[in-house]
GROMACS .gro file of C-alpha atoms in nm:
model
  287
    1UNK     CA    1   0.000   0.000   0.000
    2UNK     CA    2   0.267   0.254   0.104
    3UNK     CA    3   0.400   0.150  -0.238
    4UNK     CA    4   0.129   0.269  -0.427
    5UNK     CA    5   0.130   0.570  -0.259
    6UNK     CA    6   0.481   0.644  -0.334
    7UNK     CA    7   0.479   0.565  -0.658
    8UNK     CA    8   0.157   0.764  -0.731
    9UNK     CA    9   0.271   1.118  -0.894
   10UNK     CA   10   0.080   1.360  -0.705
   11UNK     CA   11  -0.050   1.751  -0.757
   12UNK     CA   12  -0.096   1.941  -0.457
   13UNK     CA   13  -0.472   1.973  -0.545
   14UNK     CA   14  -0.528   1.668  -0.633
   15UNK     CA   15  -0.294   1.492  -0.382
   16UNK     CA   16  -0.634   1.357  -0.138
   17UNK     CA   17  -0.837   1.195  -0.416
   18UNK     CA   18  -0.513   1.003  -0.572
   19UNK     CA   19  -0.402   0.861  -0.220
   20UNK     CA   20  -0.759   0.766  -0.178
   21UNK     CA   21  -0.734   0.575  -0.573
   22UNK     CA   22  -0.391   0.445  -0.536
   23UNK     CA   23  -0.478   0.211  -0.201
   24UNK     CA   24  -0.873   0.130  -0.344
   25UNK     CA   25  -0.628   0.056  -0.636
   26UNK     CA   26  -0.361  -0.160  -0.485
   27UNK     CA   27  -0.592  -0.322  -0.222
   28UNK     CA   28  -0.855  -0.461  -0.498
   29UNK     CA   29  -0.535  -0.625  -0.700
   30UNK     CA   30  -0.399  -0.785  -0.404
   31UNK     CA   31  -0.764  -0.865  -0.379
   32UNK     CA   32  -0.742  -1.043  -0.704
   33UNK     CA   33  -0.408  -1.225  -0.638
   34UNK     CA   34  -0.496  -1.313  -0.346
   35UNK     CA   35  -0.799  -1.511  -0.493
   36UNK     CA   36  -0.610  -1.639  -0.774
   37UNK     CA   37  -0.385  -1.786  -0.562
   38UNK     CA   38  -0.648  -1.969  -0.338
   39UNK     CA   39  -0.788  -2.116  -0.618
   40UNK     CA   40  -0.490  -2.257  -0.788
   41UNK     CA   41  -0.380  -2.417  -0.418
   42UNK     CA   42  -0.718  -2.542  -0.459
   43UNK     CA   43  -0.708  -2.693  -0.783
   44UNK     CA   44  -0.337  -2.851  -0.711
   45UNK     CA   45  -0.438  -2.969  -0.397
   46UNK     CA   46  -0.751  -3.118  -0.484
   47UNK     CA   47  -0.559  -3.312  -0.771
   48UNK     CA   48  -0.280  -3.416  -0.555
   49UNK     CA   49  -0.494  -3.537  -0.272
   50UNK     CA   50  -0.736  -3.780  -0.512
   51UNK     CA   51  -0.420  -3.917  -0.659
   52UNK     CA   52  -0.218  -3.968  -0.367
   53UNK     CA   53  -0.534  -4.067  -0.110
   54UNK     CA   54  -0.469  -4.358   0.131
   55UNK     CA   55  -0.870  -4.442   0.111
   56UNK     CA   56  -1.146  -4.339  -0.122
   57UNK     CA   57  -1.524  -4.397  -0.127
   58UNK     CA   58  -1.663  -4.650  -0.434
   59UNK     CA   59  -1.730  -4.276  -0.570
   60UNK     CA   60  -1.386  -4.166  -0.528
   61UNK     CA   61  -1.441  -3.932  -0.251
   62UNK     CA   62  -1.252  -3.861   0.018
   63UNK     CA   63  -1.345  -3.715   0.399
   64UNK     CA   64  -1.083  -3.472   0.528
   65UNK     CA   65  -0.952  -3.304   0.881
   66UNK     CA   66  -0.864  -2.914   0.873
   67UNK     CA   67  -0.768  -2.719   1.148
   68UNK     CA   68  -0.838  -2.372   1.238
   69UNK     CA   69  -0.954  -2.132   0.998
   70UNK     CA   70  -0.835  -2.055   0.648
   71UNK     CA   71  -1.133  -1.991   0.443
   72UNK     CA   72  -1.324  -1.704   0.317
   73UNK     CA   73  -1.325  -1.523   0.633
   74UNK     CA   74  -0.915  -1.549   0.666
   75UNK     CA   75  -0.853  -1.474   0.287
   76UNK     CA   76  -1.027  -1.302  -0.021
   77UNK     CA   77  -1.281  -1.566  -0.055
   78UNK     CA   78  -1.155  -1.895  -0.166
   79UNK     CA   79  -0.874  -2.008   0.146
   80UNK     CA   80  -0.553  -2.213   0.088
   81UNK     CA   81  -0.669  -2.516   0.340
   82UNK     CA   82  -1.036  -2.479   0.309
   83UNK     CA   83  -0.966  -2.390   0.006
   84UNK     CA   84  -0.818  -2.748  -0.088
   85UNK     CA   85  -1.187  -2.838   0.075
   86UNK     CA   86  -1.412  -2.614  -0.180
   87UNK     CA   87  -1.255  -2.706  -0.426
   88UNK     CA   88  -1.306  -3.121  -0.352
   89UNK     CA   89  -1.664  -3.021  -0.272
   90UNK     CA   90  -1.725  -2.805  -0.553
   91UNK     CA   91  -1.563  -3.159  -0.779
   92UNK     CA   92  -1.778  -3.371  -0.615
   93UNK     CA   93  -1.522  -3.545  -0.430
   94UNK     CA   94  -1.560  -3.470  -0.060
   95UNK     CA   95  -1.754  -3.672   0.101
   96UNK     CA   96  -1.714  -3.487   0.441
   97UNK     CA   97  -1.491  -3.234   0.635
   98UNK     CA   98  -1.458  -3.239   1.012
   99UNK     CA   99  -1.278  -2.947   1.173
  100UNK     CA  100  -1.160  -2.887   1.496
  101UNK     CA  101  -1.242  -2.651   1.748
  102UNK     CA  102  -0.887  -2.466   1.761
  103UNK     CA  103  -0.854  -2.423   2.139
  104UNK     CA  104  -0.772  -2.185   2.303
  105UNK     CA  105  -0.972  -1.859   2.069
  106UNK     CA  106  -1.179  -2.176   1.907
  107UNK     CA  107  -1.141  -2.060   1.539
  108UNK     CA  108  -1.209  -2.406   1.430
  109UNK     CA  109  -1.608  -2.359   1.612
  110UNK     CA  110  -1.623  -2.008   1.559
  111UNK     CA  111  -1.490  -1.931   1.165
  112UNK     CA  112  -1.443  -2.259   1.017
  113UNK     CA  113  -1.792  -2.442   1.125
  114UNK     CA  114  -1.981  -2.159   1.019
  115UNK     CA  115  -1.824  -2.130   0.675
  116UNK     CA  116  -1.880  -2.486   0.629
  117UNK     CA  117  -2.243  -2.452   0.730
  118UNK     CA  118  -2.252  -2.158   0.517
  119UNK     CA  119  -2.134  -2.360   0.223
  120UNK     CA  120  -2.365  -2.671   0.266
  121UNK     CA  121  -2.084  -2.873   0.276
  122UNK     CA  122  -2.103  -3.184   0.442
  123UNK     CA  123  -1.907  -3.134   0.819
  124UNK     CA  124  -1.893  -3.237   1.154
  125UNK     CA  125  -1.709  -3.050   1.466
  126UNK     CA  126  -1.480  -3.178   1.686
  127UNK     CA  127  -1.277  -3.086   1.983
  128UNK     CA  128  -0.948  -3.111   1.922
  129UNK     CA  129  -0.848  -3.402   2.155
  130UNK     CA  130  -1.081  -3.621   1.921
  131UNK     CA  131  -0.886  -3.661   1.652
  132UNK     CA  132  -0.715  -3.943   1.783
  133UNK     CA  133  -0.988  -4.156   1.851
  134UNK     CA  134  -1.167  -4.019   1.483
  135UNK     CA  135  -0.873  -4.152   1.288
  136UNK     CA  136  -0.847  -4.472   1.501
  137UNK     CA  137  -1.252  -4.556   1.465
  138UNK     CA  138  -1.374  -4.374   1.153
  139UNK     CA  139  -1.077  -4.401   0.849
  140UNK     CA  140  -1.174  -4.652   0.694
  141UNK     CA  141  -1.580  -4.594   0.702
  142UNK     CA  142  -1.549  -4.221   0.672
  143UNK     CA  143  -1.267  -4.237   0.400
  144UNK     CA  144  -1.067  -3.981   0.579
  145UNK     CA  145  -0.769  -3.942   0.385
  146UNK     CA  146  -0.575  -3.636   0.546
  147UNK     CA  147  -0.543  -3.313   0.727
  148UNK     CA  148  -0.503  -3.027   0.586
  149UNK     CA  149  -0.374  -2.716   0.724
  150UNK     CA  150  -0.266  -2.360   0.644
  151UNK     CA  151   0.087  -2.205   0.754
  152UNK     CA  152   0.185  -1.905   0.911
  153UNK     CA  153   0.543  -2.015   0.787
  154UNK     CA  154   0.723  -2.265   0.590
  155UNK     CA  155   1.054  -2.236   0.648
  156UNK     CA  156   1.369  -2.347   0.404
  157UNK     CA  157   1.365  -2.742   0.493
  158UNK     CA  158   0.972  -2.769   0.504
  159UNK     CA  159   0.952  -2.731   0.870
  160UNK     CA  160   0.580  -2.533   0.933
  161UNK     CA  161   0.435  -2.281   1.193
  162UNK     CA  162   0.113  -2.332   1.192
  163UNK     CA  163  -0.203  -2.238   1.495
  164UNK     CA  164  -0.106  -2.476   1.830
  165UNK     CA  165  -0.226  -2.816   1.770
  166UNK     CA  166  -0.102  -2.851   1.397
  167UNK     CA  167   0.194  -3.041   1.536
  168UNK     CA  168  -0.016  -3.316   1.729
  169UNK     CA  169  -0.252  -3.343   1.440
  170UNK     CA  170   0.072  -3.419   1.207
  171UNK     CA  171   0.185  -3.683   1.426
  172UNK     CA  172  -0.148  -3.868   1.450
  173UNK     CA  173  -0.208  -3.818   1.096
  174UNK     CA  174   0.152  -4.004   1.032
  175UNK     CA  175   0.067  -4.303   1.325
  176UNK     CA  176  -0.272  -4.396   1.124
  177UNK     CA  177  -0.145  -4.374   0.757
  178UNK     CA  178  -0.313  -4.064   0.671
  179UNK     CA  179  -0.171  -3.792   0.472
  180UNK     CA  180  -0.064  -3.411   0.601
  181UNK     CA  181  -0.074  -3.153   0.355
  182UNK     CA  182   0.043  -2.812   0.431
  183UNK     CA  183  -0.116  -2.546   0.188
  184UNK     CA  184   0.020  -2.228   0.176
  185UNK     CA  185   0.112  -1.922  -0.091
  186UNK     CA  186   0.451  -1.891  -0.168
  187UNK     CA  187   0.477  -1.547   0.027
  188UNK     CA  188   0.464  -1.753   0.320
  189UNK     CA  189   0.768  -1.932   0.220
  190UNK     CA  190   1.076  -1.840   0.457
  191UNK     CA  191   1.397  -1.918   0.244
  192UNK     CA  192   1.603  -1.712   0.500
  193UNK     CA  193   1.537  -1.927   0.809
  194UNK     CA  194   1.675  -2.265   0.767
  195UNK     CA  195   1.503  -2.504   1.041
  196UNK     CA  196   1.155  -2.486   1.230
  197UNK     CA  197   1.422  -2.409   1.554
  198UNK     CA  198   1.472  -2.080   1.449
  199UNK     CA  199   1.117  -1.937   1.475
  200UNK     CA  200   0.984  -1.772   1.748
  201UNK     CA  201   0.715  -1.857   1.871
  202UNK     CA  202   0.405  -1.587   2.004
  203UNK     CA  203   0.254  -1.686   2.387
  204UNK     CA  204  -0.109  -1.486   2.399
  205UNK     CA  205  -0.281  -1.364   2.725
  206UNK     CA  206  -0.343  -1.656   2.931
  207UNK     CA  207  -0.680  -1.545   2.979
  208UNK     CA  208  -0.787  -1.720   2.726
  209UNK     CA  209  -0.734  -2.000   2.850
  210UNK     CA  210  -0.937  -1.934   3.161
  211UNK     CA  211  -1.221  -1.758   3.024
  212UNK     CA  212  -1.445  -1.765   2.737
  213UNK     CA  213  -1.713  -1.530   2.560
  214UNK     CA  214  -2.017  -1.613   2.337
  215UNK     CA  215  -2.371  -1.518   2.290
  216UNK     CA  216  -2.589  -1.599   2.505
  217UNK     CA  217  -2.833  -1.895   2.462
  218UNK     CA  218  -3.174  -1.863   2.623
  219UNK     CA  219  -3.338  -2.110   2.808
  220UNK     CA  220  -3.544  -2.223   2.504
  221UNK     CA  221  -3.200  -2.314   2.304
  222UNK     CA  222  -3.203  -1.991   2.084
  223UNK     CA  223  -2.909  -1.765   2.055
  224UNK     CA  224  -2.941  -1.440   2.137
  225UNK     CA  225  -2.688  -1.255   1.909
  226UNK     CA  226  -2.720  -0.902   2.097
  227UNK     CA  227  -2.620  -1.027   2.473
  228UNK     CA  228  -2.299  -1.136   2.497
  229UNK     CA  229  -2.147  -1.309   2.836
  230UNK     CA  230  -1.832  -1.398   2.964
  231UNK     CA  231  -1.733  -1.689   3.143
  232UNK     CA  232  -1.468  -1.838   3.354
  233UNK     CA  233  -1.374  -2.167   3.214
  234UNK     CA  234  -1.099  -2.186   3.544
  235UNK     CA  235  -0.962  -2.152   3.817
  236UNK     CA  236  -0.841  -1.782   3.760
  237UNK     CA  237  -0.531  -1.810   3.980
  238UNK     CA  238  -0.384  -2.071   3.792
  239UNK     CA  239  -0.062  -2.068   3.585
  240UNK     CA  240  -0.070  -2.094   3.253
  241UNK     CA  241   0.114  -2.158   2.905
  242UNK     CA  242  -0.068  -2.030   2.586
  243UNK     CA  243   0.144  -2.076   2.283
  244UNK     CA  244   0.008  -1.925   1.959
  245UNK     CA  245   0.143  -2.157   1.754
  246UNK     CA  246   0.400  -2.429   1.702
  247UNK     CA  247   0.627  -2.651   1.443
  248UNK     CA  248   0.553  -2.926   1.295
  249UNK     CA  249   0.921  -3.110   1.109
  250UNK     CA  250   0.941  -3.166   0.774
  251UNK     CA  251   0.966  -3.503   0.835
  252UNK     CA  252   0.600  -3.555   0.948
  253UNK     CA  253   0.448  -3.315   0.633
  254UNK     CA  254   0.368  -3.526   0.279
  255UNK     CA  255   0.299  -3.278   0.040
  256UNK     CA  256   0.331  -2.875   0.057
  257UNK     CA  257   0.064  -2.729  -0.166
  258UNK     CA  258   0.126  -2.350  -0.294
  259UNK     CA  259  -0.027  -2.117  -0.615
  260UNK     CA  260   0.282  -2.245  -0.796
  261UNK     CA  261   0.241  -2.651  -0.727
  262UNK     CA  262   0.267  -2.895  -0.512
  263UNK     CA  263   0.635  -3.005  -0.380
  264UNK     CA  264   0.699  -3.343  -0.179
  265UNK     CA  265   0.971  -3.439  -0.051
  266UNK     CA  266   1.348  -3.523  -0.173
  267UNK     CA  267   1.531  -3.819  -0.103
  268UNK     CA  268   1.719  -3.673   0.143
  269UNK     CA  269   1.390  -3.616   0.346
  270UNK     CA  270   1.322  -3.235   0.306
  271UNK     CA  271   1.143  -2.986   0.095
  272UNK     CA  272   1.308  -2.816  -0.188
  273UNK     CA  273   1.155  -2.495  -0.356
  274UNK     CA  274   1.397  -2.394  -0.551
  275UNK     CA  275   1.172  -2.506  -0.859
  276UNK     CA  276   0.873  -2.325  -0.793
  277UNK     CA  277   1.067  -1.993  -0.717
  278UNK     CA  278   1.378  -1.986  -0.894
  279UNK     CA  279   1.473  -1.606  -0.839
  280UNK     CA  280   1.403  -1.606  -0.441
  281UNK     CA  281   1.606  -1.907  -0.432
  282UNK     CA  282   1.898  -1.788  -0.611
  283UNK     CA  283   1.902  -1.439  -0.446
  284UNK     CA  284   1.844  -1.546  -0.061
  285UNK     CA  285   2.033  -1.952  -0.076
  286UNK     CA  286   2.183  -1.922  -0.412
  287UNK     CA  287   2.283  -2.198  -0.663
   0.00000   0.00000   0.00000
């Protein structure tokens, strides 16, 4: 945005109006990329998923695990891991989506349910200690072929930061046979930082791990959008830990999906991206 600006050639009459049209300018085209982008992790996704998939339906559909949110409401309409998800539904090739419910801020129940509800796909919520116990009882009758998940960062080996709880999911995912794709755009791709061991890591308020807010729900079972009530969920003394995120190795991650393709792993057991963005590698790792 400050880009635009700066490279906008301004009067001193005119100056307002052209700011104004240089970021409506510059924020619809990152508008456009943006969506461009989701949709080609999408497609690749999609495509790498059915041909790689551990289990299919008769129908060749598969049911998959995402976690958090990284749909519509988290990019400019299509997502990179929901995204993956639209664009199986949209094929005809999901045959159902479960999501977790993100703990602690419960983006999984709050974002990511409701855009699957909003997009009649078929889904069912889960906490996030169920996962487990869904991959160990339901694979093989629910067809659930992976989890999918969005990045914060991919760093230069394929290690991920991704929302607290990615890491667990990737080695459950791994224990059962099921595959873990990461999908993210290549401007979340770190080249500069080498190994997961390197990023730091953001701890939140613990409060949110001791209280909770929501809308209140009457005693006949209806929401009532316009109250609002929070809740202690524990003892409010209590010590606590409340990592934003954390890493998940290389070593646990089958496929990373971005806008450019999809790149698996070498035989020496990492990620290389050299292919899919030549001049970033050359400039920041070189040849």
């Amino acid at each position: 945005m400050v880009r635009a600006v700066d490279t906008t050639t301004l009067e001193q009459a005119a100056a307002k109006s052209a700011i104004v049209d240089a970021y409506i300018a510059a924020a619809e085209e990152i508008f456009r990329k943006d969506t461009e982008t989701n949709l080609s992790i999408g497609e690749h996704g999609s495509k790498w998923l059915l041909a790689n998939a551990p289990v299919k339906s008769p129908e060749s559909k598969v049911s998959v695990l995402t976690h958090c949110n990284t749909g519509s409401l988290a990019t400019s309409g299509h997502g990179t891991a929901l995204g993956i998800i639209r664009s199986l539904h949209s094929a005809g090739n999901l045959h159902h989506a479960f999501c977790t419910e993100t703990r602690p801020y419960n983006q999984g129940s709050r974002l990511t349910a409701f855009e699957l509800v909003y997009e009649r796909m078929p889904a069912t919520l889960i906490t996030d200690s169920m996962a487990g116990a869904l991959f160990a009882t339901q694979k093989a009758s629910r067809y659930i072929a992976a989890v999918i998940v969005g990045a914060d960062r991919v760093v230069r080996n394929g290690d991920t930061a991704n929302k607290v709880g990615t890491y667990a999911l990737a080695v459950l995912a791994r224990h059962h046979g099921i595959k873990f794709i990461v999908a993210a755009p290549t401007t979340s791709l770190d080249l500069q930082t080498t190994t997961g061991a390197d990023i730091k890591i953001e701890e939140r308020k613990p409060e949110e791990l001791t209280q909770i807010s929501g809308a209140v729900v009457g005693p006949d079972g209806k929401i009532d959008v316009s109250r609002v009530a929070r809740v202690a969920t524990a003892h409010q003394e209590i010590g606590v830990w409340n990592p934003a995120f954390d890493v998940t190795p290389a070593e646990l991650i089958d496929a990373i999906v971005t806008e450019k393709g999809v790149v698996e792993k070498g035989e020496n057991g990492a990620f290389d991206f050299r292919d899919i963005m030549p001049e970033r590698w050359a400039a920041v790792v070189g040849k």
